PDB file of C-alpha atoms in Angstrom:
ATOM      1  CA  UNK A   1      -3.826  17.854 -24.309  1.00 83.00           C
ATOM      2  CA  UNK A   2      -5.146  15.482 -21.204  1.00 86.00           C
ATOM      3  CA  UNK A   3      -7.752  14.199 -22.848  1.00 92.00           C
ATOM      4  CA  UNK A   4      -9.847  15.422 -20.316  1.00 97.00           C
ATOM      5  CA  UNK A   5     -12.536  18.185 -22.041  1.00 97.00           C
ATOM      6  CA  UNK A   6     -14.614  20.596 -20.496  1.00 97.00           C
ATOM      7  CA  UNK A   7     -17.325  22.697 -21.815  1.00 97.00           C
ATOM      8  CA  UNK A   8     -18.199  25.915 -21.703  1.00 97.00           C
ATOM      9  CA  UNK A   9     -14.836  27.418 -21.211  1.00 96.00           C
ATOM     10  CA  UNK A  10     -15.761  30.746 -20.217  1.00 96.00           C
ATOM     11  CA  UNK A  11     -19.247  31.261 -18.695  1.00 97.00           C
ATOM     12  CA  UNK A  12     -20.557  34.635 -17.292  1.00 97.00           C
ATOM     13  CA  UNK A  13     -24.042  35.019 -15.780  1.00 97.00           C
ATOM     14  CA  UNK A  14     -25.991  37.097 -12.818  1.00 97.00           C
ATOM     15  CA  UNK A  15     -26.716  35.851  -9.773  1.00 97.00           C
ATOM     16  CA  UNK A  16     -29.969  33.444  -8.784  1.00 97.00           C
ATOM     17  CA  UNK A  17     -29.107  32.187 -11.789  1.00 97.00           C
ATOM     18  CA  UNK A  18     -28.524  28.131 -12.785  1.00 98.00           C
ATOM     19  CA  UNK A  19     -25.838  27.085 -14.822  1.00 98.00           C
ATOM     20  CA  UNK A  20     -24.213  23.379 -16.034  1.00 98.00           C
ATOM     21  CA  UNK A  21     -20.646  22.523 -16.169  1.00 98.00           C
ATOM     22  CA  UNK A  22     -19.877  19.604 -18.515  1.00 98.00           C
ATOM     23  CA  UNK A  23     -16.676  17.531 -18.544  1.00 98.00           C
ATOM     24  CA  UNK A  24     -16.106  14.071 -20.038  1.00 97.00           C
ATOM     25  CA  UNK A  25     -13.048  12.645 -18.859  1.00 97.00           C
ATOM     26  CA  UNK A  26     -10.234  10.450 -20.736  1.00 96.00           C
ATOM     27  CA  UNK A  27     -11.423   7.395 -22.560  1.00 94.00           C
ATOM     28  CA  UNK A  28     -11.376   4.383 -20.610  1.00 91.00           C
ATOM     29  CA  UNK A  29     -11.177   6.246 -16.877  1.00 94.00           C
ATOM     30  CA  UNK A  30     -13.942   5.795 -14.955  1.00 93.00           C
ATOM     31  CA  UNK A  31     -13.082   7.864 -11.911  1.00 93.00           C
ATOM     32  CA  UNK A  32     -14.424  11.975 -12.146  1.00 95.00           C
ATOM     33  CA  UNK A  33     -13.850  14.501  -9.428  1.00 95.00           C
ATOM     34  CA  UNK A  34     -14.866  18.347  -9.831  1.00 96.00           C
ATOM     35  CA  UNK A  35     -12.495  21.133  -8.284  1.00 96.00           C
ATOM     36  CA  UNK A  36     -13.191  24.934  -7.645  1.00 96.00           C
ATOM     37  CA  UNK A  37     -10.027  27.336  -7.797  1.00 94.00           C
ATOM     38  CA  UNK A  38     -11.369  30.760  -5.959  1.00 91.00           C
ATOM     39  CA  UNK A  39      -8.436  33.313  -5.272  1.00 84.00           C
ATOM     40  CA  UNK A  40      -9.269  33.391  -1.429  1.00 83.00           C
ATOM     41  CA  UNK A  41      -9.814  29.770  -1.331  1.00 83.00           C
ATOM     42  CA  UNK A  42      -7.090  27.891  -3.389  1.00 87.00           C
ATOM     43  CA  UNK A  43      -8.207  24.474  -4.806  1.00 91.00           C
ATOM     44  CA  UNK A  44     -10.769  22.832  -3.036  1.00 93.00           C
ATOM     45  CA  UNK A  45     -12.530  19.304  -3.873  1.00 92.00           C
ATOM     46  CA  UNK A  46     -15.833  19.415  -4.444  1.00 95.00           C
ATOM     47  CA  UNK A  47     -17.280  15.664  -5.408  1.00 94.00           C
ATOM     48  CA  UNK A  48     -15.745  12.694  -6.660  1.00 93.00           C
ATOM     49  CA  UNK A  49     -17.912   9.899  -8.960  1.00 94.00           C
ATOM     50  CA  UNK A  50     -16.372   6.548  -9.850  1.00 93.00           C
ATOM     51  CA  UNK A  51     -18.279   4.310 -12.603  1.00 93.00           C
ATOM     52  CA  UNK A  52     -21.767   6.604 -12.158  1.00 94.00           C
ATOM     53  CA  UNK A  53     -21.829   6.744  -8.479  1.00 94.00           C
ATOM     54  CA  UNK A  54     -20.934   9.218  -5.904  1.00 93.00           C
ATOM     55  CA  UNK A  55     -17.681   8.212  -3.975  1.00 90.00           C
ATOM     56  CA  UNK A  56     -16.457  11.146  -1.637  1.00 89.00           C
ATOM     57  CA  UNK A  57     -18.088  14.460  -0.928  1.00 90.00           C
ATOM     58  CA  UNK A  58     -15.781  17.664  -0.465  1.00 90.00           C
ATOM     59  CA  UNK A  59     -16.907  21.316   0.212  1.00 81.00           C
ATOM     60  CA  UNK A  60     -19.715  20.816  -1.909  1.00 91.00           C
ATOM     61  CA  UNK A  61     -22.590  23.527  -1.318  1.00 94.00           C
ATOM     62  CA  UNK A  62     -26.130  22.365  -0.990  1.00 95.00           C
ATOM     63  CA  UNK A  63     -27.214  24.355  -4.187  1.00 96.00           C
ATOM     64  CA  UNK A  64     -24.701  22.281  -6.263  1.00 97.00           C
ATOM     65  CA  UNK A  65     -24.929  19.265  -7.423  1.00 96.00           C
ATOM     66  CA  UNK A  66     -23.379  17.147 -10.218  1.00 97.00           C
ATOM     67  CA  UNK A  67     -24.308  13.247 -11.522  1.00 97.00           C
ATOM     68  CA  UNK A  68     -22.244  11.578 -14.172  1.00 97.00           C
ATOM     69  CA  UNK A  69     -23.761   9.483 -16.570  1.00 96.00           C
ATOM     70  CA  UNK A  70     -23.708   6.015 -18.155  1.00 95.00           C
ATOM     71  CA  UNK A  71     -21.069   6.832 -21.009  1.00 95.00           C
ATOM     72  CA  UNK A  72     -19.394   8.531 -17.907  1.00 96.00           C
ATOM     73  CA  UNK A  73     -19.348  12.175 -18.779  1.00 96.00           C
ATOM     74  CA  UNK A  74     -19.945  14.130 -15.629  1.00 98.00           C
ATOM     75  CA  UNK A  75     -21.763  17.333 -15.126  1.00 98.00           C
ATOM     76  CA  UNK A  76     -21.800  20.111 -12.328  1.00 98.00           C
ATOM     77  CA  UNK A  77     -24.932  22.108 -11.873  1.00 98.00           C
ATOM     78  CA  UNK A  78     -24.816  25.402 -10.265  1.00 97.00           C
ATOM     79  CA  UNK A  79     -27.941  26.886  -8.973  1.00 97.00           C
ATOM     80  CA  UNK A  80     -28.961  29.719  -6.863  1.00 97.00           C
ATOM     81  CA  UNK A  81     -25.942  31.339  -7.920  1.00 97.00           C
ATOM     82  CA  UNK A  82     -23.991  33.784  -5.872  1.00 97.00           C
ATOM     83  CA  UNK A  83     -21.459  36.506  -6.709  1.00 96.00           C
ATOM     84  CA  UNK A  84     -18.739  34.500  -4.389  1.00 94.00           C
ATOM     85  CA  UNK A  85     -19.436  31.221  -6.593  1.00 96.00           C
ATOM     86  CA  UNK A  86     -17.119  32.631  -9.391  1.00 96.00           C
ATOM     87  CA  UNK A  87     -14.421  30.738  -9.849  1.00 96.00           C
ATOM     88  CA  UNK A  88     -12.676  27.989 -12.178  1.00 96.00           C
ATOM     89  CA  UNK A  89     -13.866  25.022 -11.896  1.00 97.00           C
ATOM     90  CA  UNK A  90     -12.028  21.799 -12.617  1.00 96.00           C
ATOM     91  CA  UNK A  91     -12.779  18.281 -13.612  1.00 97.00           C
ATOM     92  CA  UNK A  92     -10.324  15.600 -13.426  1.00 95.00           C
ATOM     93  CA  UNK A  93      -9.934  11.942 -14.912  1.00 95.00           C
ATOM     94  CA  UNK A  94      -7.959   8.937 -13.478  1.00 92.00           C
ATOM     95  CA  UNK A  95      -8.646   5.430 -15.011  1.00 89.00           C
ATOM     96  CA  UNK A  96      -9.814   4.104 -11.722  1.00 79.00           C
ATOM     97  CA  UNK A  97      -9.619   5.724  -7.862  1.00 72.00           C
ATOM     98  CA  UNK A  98      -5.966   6.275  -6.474  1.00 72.00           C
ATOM     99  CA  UNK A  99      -4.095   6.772  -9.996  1.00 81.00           C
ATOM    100  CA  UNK A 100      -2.721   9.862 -11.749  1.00 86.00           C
ATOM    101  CA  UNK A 101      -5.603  12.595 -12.599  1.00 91.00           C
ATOM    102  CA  UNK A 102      -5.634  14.389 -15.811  1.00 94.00           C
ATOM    103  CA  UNK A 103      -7.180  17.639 -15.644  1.00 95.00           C
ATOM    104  CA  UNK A 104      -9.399  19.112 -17.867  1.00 96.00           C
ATOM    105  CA  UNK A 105      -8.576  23.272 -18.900  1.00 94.00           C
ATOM    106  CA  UNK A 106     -11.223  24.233 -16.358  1.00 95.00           C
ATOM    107  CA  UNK A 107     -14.765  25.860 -16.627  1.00 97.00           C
ATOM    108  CA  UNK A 108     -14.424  30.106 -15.960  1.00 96.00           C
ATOM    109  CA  UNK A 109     -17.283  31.051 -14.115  1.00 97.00           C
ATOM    110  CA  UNK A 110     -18.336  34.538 -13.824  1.00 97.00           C
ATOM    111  CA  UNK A 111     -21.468  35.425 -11.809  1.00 97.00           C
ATOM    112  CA  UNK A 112     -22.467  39.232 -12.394  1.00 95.00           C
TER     113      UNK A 112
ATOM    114  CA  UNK B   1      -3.915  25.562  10.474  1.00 68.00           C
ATOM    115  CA  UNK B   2      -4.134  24.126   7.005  1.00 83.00           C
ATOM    116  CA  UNK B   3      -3.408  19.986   6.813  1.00 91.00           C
ATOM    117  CA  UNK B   4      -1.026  20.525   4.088  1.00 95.00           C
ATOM    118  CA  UNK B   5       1.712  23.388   3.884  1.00 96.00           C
ATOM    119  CA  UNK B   6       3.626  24.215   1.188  1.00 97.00           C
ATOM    120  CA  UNK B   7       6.964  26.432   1.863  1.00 96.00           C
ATOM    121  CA  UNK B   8       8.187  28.953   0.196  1.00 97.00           C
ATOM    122  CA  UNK B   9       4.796  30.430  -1.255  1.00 96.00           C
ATOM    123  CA  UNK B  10       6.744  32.342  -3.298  1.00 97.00           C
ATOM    124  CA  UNK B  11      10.295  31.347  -5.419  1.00 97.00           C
ATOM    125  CA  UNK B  12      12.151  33.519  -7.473  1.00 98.00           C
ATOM    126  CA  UNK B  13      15.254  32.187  -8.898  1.00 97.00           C
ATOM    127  CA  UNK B  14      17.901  32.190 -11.833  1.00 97.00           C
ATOM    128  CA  UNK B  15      17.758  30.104 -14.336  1.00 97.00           C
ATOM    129  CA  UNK B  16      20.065  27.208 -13.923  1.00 97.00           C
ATOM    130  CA  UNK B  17      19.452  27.108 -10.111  1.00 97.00           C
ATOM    131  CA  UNK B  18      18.332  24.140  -8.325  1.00 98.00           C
ATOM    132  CA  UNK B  19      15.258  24.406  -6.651  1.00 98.00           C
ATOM    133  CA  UNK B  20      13.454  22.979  -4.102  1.00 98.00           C
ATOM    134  CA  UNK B  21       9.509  23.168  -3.227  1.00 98.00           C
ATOM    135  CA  UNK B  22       8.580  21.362   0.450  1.00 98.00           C
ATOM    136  CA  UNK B  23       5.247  20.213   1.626  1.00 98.00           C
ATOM    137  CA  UNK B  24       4.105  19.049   5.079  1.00 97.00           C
ATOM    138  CA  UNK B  25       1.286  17.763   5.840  1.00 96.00           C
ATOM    139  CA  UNK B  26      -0.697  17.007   9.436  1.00 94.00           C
ATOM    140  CA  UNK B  27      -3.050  13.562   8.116  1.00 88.00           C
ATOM    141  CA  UNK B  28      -2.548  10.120   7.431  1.00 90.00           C
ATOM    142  CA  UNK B  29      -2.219   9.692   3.463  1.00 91.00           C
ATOM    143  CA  UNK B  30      -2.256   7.215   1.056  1.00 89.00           C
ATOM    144  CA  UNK B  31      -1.037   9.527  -1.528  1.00 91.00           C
ATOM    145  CA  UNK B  32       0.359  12.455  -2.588  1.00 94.00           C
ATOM    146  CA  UNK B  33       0.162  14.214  -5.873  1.00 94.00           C
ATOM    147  CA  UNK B  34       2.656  17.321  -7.211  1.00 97.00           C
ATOM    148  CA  UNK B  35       0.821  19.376 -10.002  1.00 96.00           C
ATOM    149  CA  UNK B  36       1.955  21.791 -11.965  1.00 97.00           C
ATOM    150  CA  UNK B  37      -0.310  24.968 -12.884  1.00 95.00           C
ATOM    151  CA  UNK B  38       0.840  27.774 -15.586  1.00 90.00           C
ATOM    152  CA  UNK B  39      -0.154  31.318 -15.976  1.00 82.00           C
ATOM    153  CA  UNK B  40      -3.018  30.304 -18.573  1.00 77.00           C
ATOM    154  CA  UNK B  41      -4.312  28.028 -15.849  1.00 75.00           C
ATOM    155  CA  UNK B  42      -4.374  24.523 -16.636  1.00 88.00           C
ATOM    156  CA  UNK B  43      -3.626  21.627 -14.117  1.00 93.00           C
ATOM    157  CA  UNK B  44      -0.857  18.583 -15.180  1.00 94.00           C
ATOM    158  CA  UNK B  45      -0.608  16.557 -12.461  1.00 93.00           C
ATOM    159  CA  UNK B  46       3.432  15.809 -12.500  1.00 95.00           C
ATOM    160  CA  UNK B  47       3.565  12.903  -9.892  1.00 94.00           C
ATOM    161  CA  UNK B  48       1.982  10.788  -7.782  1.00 92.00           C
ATOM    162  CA  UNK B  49       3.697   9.050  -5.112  1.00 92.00           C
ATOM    163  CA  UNK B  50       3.602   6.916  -1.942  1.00 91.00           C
ATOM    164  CA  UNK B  51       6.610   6.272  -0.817  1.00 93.00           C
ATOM    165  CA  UNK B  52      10.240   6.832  -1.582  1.00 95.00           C
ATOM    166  CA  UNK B  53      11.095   9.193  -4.972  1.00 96.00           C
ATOM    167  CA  UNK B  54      10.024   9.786  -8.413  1.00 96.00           C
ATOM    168  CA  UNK B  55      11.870  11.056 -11.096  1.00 97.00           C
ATOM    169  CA  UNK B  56      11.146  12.416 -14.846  1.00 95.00           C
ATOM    170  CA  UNK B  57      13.324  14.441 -16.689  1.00 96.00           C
ATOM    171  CA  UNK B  58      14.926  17.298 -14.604  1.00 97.00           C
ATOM    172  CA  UNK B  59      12.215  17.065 -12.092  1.00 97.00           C
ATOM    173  CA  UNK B  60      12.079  15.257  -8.807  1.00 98.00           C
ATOM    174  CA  UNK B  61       9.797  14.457  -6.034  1.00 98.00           C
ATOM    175  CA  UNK B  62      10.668  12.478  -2.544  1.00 98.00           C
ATOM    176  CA  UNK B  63       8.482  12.026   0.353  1.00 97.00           C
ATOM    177  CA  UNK B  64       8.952  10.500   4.068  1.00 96.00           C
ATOM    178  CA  UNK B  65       5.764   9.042   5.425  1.00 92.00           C
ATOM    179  CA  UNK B  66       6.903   8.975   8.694  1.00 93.00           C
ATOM    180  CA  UNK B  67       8.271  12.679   8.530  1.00 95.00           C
ATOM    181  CA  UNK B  68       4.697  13.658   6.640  1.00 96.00           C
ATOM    182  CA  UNK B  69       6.830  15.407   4.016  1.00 97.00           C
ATOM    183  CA  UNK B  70       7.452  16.073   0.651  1.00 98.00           C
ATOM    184  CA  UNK B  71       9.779  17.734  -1.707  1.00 98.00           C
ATOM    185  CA  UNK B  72       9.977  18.755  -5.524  1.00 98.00           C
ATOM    186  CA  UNK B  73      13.422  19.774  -6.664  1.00 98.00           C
ATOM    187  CA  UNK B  74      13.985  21.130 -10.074  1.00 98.00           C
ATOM    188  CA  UNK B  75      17.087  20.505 -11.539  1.00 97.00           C
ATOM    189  CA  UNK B  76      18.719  23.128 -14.006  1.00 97.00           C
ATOM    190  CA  UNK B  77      15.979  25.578 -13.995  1.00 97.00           C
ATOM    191  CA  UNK B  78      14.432  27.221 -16.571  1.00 97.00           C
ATOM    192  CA  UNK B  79      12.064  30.269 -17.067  1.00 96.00           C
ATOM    193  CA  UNK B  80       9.437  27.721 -18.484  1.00 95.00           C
ATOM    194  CA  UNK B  81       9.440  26.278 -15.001  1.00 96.00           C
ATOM    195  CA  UNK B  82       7.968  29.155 -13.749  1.00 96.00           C
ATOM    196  CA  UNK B  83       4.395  28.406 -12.622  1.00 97.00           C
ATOM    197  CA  UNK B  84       2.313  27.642  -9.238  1.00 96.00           C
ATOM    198  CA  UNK B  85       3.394  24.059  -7.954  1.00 97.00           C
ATOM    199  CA  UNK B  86       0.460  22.446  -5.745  1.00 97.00           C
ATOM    200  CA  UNK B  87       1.450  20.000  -3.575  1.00 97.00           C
ATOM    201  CA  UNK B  88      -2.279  18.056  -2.510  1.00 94.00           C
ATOM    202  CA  UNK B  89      -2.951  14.868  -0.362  1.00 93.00           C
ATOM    203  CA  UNK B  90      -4.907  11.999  -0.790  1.00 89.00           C
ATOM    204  CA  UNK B  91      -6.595  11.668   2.961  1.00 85.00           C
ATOM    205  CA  UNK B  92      -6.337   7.938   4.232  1.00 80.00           C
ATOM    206  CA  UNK B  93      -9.922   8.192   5.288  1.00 72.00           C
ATOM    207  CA  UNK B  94     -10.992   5.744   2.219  1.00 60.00           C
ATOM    208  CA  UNK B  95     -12.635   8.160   0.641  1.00 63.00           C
ATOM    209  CA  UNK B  96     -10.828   9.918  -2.606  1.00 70.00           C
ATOM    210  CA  UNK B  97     -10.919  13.259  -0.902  1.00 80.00           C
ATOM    211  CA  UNK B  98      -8.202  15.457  -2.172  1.00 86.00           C
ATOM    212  CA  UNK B  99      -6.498  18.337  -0.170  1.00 91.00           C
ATOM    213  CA  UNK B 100      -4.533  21.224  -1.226  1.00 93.00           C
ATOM    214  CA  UNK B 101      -1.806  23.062  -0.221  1.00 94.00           C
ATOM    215  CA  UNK B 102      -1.951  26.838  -1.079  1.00 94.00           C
ATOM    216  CA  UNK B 103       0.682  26.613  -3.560  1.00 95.00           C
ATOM    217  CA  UNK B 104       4.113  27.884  -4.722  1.00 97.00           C
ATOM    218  CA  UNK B 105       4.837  30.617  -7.039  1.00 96.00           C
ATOM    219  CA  UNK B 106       7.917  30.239  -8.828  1.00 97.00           C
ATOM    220  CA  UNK B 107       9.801  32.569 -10.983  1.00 97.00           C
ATOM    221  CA  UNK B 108      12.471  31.641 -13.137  1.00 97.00           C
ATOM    222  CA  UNK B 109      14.396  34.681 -14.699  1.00 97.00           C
ATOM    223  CA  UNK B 110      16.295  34.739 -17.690  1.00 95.00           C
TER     224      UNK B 110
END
């Protein structure tokens, strides 16, 4: 267990829809990045927060978006959503930027 | 071309070989991590290194900076070593940007 938890596990819903990805990271790290795993993409970074503010941006779409939040949980929201936006979507810990990330099980996301 | 490259993409060995996993990359880094992904699907990030080598248990990981290359070698392999190894960079732009290589499937028989 990383310590690292992310809710739903398994979401499946049609597309134009919105959905929110919830992760809240290790106790005591302060550093949250979101991943998507696609099987014709590989892992890509999406978005990075450090202490409730946005640090580095990856190949973030415009109709995402994610925040994290004063007791530092993090959430991903998904809007708009397409048929090639299912995926599994990571969120990762590290106690501050540059140190070992612990990964949390991942977020399925199935859009119908 | 991808900024990180990960050879072989695909390992099948016996167990008790030693194996080796290499990654080159094509940016300036301040980091490099080695994860470690099973069939289920969750991430463990194995190491993160710098400069010179890591070791933990039968697993180890080198890099040369100057070379812009990295290797995981597995030592007395086992069929629970068999899962996707990710080798992903840490860009030296200042931003926390991570970067992914495609991955390696390896495949330890019994």
């Amino acid at each position: 267990d990383s310590g690292v938890t992310q809710t739903p596990k398994h979401l499946i819903t049609a597309t134009g829809q919105r959905v929110t990805l919830r992760c809240s990271p290790r106790s005591g790290d302060l550093s949250v990045y979101w991943y998507q795993q696609s099987l014709d993409q590989g892992l890509q970074f999406l978005i990075q927060y450090y202490n409730g503010e946005e640090r580095a941006k990856g190949n973030i779409l415009e109709r995402f978006s994610a925040q994290q939040f004063p007791d530092l949980h993090s959430e991903l929201n998904l809007s708009s959503l397409e048929l090639g936006d299912s995926a599994l979507y990571f969120c990762a810990s590290s106690r501050v930027l540059g140190e070992k990330l612990f990964f949390g099980s991942g977020t399925q996301l199935s859009v119908l | 071309k991808n900024e990180v490259e990960q050879s072989p993409q695909n390992l099948t060995a016996q167990e008790g070989e030693f194996i080796t996993i290499n990654c080159s990359y094509s940016v300036g880094i301040s980091a490099l991590h080695w994860l470690q992904q099973h069939p289920g699907g969750g991430i463990v990030s194995l190491f993160m290194l710098s400069s010179g080598k890591k070791k933990h248990g039968r697993l180890i990981a080198t890099i040369n900076i100057q070379e812009k290359h990295s290797s995981l070698h597995i030592t007395a392999s086992h069929p629970r070593d068999s899962a996707v190894y990710i080798c992903a960079v840490i860009l030296l732009s200042g931003a926390q940007k991570l970067v992914f290589g495609q991955g390696t499937r390896l495949t330890i028989n019994p």
